[in-house]
Short mmCIF file of C-alpha atoms in Angstrom, two decimals:
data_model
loop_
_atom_site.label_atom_id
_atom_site.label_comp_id
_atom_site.label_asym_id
_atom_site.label_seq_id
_atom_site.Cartn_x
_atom_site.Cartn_y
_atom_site.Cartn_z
CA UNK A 56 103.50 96.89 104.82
CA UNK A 57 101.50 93.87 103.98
CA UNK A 58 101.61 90.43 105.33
CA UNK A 59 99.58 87.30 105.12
CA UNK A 60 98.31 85.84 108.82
CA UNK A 61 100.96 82.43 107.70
CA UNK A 62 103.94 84.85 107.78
CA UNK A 63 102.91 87.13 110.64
CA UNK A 64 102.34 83.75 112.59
CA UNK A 65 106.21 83.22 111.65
CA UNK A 66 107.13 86.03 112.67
CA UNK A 67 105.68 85.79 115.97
CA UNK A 68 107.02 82.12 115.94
CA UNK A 69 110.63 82.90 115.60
CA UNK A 70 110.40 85.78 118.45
CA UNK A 71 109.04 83.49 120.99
CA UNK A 72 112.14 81.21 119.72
CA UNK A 73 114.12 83.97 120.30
CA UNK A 74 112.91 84.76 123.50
CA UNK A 75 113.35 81.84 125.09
CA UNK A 76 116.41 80.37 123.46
CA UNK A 77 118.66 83.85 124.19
CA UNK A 78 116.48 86.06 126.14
CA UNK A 79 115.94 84.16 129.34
CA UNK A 80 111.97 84.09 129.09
CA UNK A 81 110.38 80.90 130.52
CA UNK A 82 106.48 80.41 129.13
CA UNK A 83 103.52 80.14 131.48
CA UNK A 84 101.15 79.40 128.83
CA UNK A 85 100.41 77.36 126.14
CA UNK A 86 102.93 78.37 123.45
CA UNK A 87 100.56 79.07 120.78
CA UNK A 88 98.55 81.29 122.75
CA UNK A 89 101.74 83.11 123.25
CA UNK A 90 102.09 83.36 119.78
CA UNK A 91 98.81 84.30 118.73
CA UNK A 92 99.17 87.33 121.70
CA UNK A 93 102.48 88.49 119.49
CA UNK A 94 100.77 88.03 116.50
CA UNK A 95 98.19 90.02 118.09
CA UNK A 96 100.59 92.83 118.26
CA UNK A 97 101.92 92.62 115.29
CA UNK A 98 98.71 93.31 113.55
CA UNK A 99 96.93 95.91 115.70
CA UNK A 100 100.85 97.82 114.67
CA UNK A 101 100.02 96.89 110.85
CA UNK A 102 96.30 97.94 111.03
CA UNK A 103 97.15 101.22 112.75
CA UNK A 104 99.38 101.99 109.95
CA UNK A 105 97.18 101.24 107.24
CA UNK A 106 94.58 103.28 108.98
CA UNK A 107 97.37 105.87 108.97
CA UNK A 108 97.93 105.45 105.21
CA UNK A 109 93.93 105.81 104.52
CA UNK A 110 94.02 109.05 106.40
CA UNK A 111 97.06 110.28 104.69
CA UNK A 112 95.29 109.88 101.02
CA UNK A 113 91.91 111.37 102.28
CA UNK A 114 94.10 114.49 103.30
CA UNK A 115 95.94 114.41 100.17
CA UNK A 116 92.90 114.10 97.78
CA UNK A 117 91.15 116.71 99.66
CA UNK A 118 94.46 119.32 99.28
CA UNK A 119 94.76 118.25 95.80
CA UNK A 120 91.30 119.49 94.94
CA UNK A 121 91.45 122.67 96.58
CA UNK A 122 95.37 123.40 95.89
CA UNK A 123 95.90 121.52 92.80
CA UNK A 124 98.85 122.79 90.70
CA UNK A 125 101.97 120.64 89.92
CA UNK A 126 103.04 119.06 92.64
CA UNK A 127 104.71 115.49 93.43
CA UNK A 128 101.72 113.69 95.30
CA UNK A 129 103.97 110.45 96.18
CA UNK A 130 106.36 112.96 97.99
CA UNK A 131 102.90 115.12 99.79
CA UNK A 132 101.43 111.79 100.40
CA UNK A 133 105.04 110.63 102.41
CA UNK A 134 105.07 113.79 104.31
CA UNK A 135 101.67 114.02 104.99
CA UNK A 136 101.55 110.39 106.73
CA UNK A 137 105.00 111.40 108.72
CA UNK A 138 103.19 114.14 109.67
CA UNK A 139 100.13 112.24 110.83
CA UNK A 140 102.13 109.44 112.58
CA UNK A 141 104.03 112.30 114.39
CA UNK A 142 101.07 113.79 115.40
CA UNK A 143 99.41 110.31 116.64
CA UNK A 144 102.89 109.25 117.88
CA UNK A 145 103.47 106.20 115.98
CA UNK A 146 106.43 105.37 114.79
CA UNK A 147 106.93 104.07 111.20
CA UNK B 81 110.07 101.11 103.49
CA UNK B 82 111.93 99.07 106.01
CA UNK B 83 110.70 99.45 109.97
CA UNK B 84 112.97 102.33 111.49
CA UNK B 85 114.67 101.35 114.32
CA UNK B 86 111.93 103.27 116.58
CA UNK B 87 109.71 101.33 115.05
CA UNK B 88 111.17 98.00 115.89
CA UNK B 89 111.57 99.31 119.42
CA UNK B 90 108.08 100.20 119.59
CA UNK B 91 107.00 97.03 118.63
CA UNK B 92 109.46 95.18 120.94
CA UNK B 93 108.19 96.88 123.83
CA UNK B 94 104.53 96.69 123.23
CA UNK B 95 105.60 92.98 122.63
CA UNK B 96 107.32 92.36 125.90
CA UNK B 97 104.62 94.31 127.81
CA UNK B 98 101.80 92.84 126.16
CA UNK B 99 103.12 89.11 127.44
CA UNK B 100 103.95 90.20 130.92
CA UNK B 101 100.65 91.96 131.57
CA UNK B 102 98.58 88.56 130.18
CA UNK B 103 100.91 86.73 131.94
CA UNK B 104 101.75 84.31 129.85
CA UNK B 105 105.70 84.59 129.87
CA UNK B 106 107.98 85.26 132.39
CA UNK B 107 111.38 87.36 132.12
CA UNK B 108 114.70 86.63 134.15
CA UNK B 109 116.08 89.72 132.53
CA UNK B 110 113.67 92.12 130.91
CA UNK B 111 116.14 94.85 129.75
CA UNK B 112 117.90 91.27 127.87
CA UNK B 113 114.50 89.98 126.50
CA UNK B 114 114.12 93.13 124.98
CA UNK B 115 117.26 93.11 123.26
CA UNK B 116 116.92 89.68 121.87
CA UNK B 117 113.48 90.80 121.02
CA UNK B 118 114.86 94.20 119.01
CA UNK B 119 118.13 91.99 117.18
CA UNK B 120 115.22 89.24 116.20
CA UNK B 121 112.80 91.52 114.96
CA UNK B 122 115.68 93.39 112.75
CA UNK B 123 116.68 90.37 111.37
CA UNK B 124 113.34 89.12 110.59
CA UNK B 125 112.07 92.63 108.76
CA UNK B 126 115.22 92.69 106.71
CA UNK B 127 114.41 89.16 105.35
CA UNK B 128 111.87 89.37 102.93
CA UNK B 129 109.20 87.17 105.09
CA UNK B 130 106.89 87.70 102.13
CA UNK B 131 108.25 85.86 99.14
CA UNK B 132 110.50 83.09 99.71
CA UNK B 133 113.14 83.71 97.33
CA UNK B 134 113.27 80.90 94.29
CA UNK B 135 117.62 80.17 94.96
CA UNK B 136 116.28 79.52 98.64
CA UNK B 137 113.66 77.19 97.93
CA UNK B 138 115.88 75.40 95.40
CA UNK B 139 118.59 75.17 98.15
CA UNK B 140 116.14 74.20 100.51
CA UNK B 141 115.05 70.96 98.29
CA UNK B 142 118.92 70.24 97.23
CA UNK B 143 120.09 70.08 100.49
CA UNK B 144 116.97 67.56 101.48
CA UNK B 145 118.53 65.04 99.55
CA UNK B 146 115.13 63.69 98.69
CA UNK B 147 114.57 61.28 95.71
CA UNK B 148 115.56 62.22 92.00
CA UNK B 149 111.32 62.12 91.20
CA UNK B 150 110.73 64.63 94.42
CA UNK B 151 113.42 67.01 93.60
CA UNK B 152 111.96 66.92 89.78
CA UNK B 153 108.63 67.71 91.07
CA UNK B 154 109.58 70.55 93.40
CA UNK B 155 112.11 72.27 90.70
CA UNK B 156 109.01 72.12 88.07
CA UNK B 157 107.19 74.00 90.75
CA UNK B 158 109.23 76.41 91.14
CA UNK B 159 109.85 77.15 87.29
CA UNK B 160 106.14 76.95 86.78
CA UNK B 161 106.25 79.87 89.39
CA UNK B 162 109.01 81.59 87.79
CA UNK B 163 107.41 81.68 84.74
CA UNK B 164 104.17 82.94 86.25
CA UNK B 165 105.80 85.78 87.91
CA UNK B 166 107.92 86.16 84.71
CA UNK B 167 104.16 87.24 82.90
CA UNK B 168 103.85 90.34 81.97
CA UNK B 169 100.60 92.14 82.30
CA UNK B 170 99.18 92.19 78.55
CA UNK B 171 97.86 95.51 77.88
CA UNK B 172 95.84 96.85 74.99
CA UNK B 173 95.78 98.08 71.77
CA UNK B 174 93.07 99.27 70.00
CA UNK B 175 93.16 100.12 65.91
CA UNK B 176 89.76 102.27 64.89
CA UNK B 177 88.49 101.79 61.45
CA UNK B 178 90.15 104.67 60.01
CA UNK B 179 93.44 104.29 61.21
CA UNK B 180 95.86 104.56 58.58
CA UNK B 181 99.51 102.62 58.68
CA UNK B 182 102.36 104.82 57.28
CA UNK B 183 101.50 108.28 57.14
CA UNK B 184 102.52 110.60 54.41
CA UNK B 185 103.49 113.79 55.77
CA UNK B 186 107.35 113.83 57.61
CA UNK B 187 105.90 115.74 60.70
CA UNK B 188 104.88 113.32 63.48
CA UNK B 189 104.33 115.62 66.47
CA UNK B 190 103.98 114.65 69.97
CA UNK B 191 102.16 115.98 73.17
CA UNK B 192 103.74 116.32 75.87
CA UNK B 193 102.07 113.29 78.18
CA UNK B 194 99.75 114.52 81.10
CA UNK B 195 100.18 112.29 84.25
CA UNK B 196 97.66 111.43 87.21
CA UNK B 197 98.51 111.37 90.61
CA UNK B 198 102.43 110.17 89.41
CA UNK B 199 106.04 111.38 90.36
CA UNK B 200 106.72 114.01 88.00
CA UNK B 201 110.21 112.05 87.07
CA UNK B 202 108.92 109.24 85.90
CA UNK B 203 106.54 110.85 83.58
CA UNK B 204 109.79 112.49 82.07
CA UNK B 205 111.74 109.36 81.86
CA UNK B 206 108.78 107.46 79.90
CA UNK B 207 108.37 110.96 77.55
CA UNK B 208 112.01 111.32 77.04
CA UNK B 209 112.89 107.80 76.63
CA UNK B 210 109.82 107.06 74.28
CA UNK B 211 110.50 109.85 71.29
CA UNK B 212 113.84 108.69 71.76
CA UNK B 213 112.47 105.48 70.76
CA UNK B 214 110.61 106.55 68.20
CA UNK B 215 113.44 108.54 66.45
CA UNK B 216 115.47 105.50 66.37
CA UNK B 217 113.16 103.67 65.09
CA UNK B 218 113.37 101.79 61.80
CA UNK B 219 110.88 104.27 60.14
CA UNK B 220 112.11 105.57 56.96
CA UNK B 221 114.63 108.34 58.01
CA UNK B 222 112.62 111.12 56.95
CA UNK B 223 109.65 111.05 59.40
CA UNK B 224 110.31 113.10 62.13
CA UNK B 225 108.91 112.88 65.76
CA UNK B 226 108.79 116.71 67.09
CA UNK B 227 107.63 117.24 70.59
CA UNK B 228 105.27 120.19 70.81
CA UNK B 229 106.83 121.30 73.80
CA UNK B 230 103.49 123.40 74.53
CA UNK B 231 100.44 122.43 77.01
CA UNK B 232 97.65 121.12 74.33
CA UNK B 233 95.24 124.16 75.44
CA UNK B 234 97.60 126.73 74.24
CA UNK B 235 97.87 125.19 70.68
CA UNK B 236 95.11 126.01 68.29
CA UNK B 237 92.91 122.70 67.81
CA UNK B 238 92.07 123.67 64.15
CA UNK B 239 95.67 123.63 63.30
CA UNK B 240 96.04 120.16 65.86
CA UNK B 241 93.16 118.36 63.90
CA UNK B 242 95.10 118.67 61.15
CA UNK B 243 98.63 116.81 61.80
CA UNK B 244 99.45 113.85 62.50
CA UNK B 245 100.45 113.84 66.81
CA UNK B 246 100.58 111.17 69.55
CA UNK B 247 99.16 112.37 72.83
CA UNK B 248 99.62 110.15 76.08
CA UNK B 249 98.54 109.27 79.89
CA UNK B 250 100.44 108.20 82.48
CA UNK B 251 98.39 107.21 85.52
CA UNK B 252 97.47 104.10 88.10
CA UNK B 253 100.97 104.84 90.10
CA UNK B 254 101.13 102.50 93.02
CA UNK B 255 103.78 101.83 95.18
CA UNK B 256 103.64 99.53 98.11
CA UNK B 257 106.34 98.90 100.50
CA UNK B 258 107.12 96.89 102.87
CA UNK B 259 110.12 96.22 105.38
CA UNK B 260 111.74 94.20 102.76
CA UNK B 261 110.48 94.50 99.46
CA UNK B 262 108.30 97.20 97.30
CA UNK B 263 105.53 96.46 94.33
CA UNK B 264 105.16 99.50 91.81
CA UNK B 265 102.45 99.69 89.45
CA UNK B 266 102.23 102.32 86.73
CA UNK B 267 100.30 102.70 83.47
CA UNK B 268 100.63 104.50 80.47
CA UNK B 269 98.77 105.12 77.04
CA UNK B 270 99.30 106.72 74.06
CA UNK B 271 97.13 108.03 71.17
CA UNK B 272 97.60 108.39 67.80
CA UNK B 273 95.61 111.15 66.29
CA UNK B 274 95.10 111.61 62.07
CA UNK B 275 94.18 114.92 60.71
CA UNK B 276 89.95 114.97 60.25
CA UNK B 277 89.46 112.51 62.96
CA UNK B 278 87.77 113.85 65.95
CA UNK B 279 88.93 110.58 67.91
CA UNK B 280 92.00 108.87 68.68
CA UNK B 281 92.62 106.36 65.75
CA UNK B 282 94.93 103.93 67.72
CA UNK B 283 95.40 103.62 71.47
CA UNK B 284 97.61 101.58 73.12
CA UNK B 285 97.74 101.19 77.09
CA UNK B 286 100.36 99.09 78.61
CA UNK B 287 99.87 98.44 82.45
CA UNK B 288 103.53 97.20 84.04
CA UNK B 289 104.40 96.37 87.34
CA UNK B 290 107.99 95.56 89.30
CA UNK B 291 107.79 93.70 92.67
CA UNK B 292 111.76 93.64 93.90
CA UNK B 293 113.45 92.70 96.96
CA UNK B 294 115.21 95.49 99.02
CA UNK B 295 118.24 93.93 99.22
CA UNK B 296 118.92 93.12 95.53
CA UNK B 297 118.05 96.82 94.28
CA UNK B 298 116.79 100.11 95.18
CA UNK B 299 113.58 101.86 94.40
CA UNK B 300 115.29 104.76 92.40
CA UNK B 301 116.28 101.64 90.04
CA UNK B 302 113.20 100.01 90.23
CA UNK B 303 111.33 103.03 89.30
CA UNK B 304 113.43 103.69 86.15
CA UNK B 305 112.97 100.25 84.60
CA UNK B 306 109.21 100.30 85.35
CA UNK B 307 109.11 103.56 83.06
CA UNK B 308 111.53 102.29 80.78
CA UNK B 309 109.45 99.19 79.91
CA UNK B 310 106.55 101.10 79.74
CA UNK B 311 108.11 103.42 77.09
CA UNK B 312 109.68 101.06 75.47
CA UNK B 313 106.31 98.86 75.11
CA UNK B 314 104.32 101.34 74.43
CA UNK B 315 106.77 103.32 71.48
CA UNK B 316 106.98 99.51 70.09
CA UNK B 317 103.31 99.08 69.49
CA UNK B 318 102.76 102.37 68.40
CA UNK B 319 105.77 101.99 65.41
CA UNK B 320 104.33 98.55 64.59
CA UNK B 321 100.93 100.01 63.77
CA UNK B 322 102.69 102.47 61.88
CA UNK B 323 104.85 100.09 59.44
CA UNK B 324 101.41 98.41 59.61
CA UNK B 325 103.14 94.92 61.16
#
C-alpha cells in the first residue's frame, strides 16, 4: 500500500480526532507532535511491508530461475510474502 | 488488498503504546481508546484516502455555495482532471519497409502468445478474445485466422518463414494494492510476420493500465477489462495495417 506523507498526516489527524472526541484520551503534548508520532507509526508499518514485498520478489526471481516451468508468479509471489510476514510476524 | 483486521489491530496497538510510552497522551480508558482507535482506522482504510473521488469533490464545492465564477473554476478543474485520467497510454506501432497491407494467401496463422512474469488467465483472455477479434473482423470473409495451437520450437521454422502468422508478448504485469483501491499495469505486443522476412514486419505494443476503487468493483473485473482493452487495441491496429487504413 502506498500513500503520500499529506494523506498519512490525515490519517493520523482523524485518529487523534477520534481519540479524543470518543475515546477518552486527553493530550499532554503539542497536538502535532502527537500526530507526527502516529504518523510515525504508520510509516515504519508501511516501510516494513514494502521491505516485505522486496524480499518476497528477490525469493521469487531467485525460485523462478532455478525452478522455472509454468507457474502463476502473482499467486507464488502472494504466498511467498504471507509466508515471509508469518515468519517475521507481521500482519498484513 | 485491504488491511486485515489483525492488521488494523496491530497498528492500533502499536499506536496506543507508542503515545503512552512518549507520553504525550493520556488514556481514561485504554481498552476504549483502543476500540475507537480499531472502528477509526477501519473506516479510514476502507475510504479510499488516496484519490478523492471526482462526485465528492463536486459535492464538496456544490454544497459551499460559493460564487457562480468559483464553482466554474473548480468544476473545470475537475474535468480537466477527468480528462487527464481519462488518457490512455498511447502505445506503438511500428510498419517496416516491407510490410505488405492485404495479404494474398487465406491462411493467417497465429502463435500462441508467450507471457512474462503474468497470471496465466489473463494471457488466455487477451489470446482468446483477440483471434476472436480478428475473425470478426471486417476482412474479406475468406481470410482465416488459425491458431497454431503448438509451442513455436516444435514447428519447423522453414515451413514458419513461409506463412503469413502473428506472434505476441504479454509482459510488464503490475499490480499494486492498497487498502482501498488497486492500479494494474499490463502490456502486450504483437507481430506480424511475412513469408521471406527474417524480422517482424509490423509490431504493435499497447501498454494499458486500470486504477479502480475497491468499493466500485473487484479485481477479477478489473483484470478482465485490462486484457480486454489490450486485445481489443492491439487486434484493431493490427487489422488496420492489414486493410492498409
Amino acid at each position: 500500500m502506498r500513500l503520500t506523507d499529506k494523506q498519512i498526516d490525515r490519517i493520523a489527524d482523524s485518529l487523534l480526532s477520534a481519540l479524543l472526541k470518543e475515546g477518552g484520551a486527553t493530550l499532554k503534548s503539542q497536538r502535532g507532535e502527537v500526530i507526527a508520532r502516529i504518523g510515525g507509526v504508520i510509516r515504519e508499518n508501511l516501510k516494513r511491508e514494502e521491505a516485505l514485498d522486496r524480499e518476497a520478489r528477490t525469493l521469487l526471481e531467485a525460485h523462478l530461475k532455478n525452478a522455472g516451468g509454468d507457474v502463476d508468479e502473482h499467486k507464488l509471489l502472494v504466498m511467498i510474502k504471507k509466508k515471509l510476514a508469518e515468519e517475521k510476524d507481521f500482519p498484513l | 488488498m485491504k488491511f486485515s483486521e489483525q492488521r488494523i489491530s496491530h497498528l492500533s496497538h502499536l499506536i496506543l503504546d507508542g503515545l503512552w510510552r512518549d507520553d504525550l497522551i493520556d488514556y481514561e480508558d485504554e481498552a476504549r481508546a483502543l476500540t475507537v482507535l480499531k472502528q477509526t482506522l477501519t473506516r479510514l482504510v476502507s475510504v479510499d484516502a488516496r484519490q478523492p473521488r471526482m462526485a465528492d469533490s463536486l459535492r464538496q464545492v456544490l454544497s459551499r455555495g460559493d460564487g457562480e465564477a468559483f464553482v466554474m473554476s473548480r468544476l473545470f478543474a475537475l474535468c480537466l482532471v477527468g480528462a487527464l485520467l481519462a488518457c490512455t497510454p498511447a502505445g506503438k506501432v511500428e510498419r517496416r519497409e516491407a510490410f505488405q497491407p492485404r495479404p494474398e494467401r487465406e491462411d493467417l496463422y497465429v502463435l500462441p502468445f508467450t507471457r512474462v512474469m503474468v497470471p496465466w488467465e489473463l494471457n488466455e483472455t487477451i489470446f482468446d478474445r483477440f483471434v476472436d477479434n480478428l475473425n470478426d473482423s471486417a476482412l474479406p470473409e475468406d481470410y482465416a485466422f488459425t491458431i497454431l495451437k503448438r509451442s513455436p520450437k516444435d514447428i519447423d521454422p522453414q515451413w514458419l518463414g513461409e506463412q503469413y502468422y502473428i506472434s505476441g508478448e504479454i509482459f510488464g504485469f503490475r499490480q499494486e494494492s492498497g487498502c482501498c483501491s488497486t492500479l494494474l499495469q499490463l502490456t502486450g505486443r504483437v507481430r506480424f510476420h511475412q513469408p521471406g522476412q527474417d524480422q517482424a514486419t509490423f509490431i504493435a505494443e499497447y501498454p494499458a493500465e486500470i486504477f479502480f476503487d475497491h468499493d466500485d468493483s473487484s479485481l477479477e473485473i478489473e483484470r478482465q477489462k485490462l486484457a480486454a482493452e489490450i486485445a481489443d487495441r492491439l487486434s484493431r491496429q493490427l487489422l488496420d495495417a492489414l486493410l492498409g487504413t
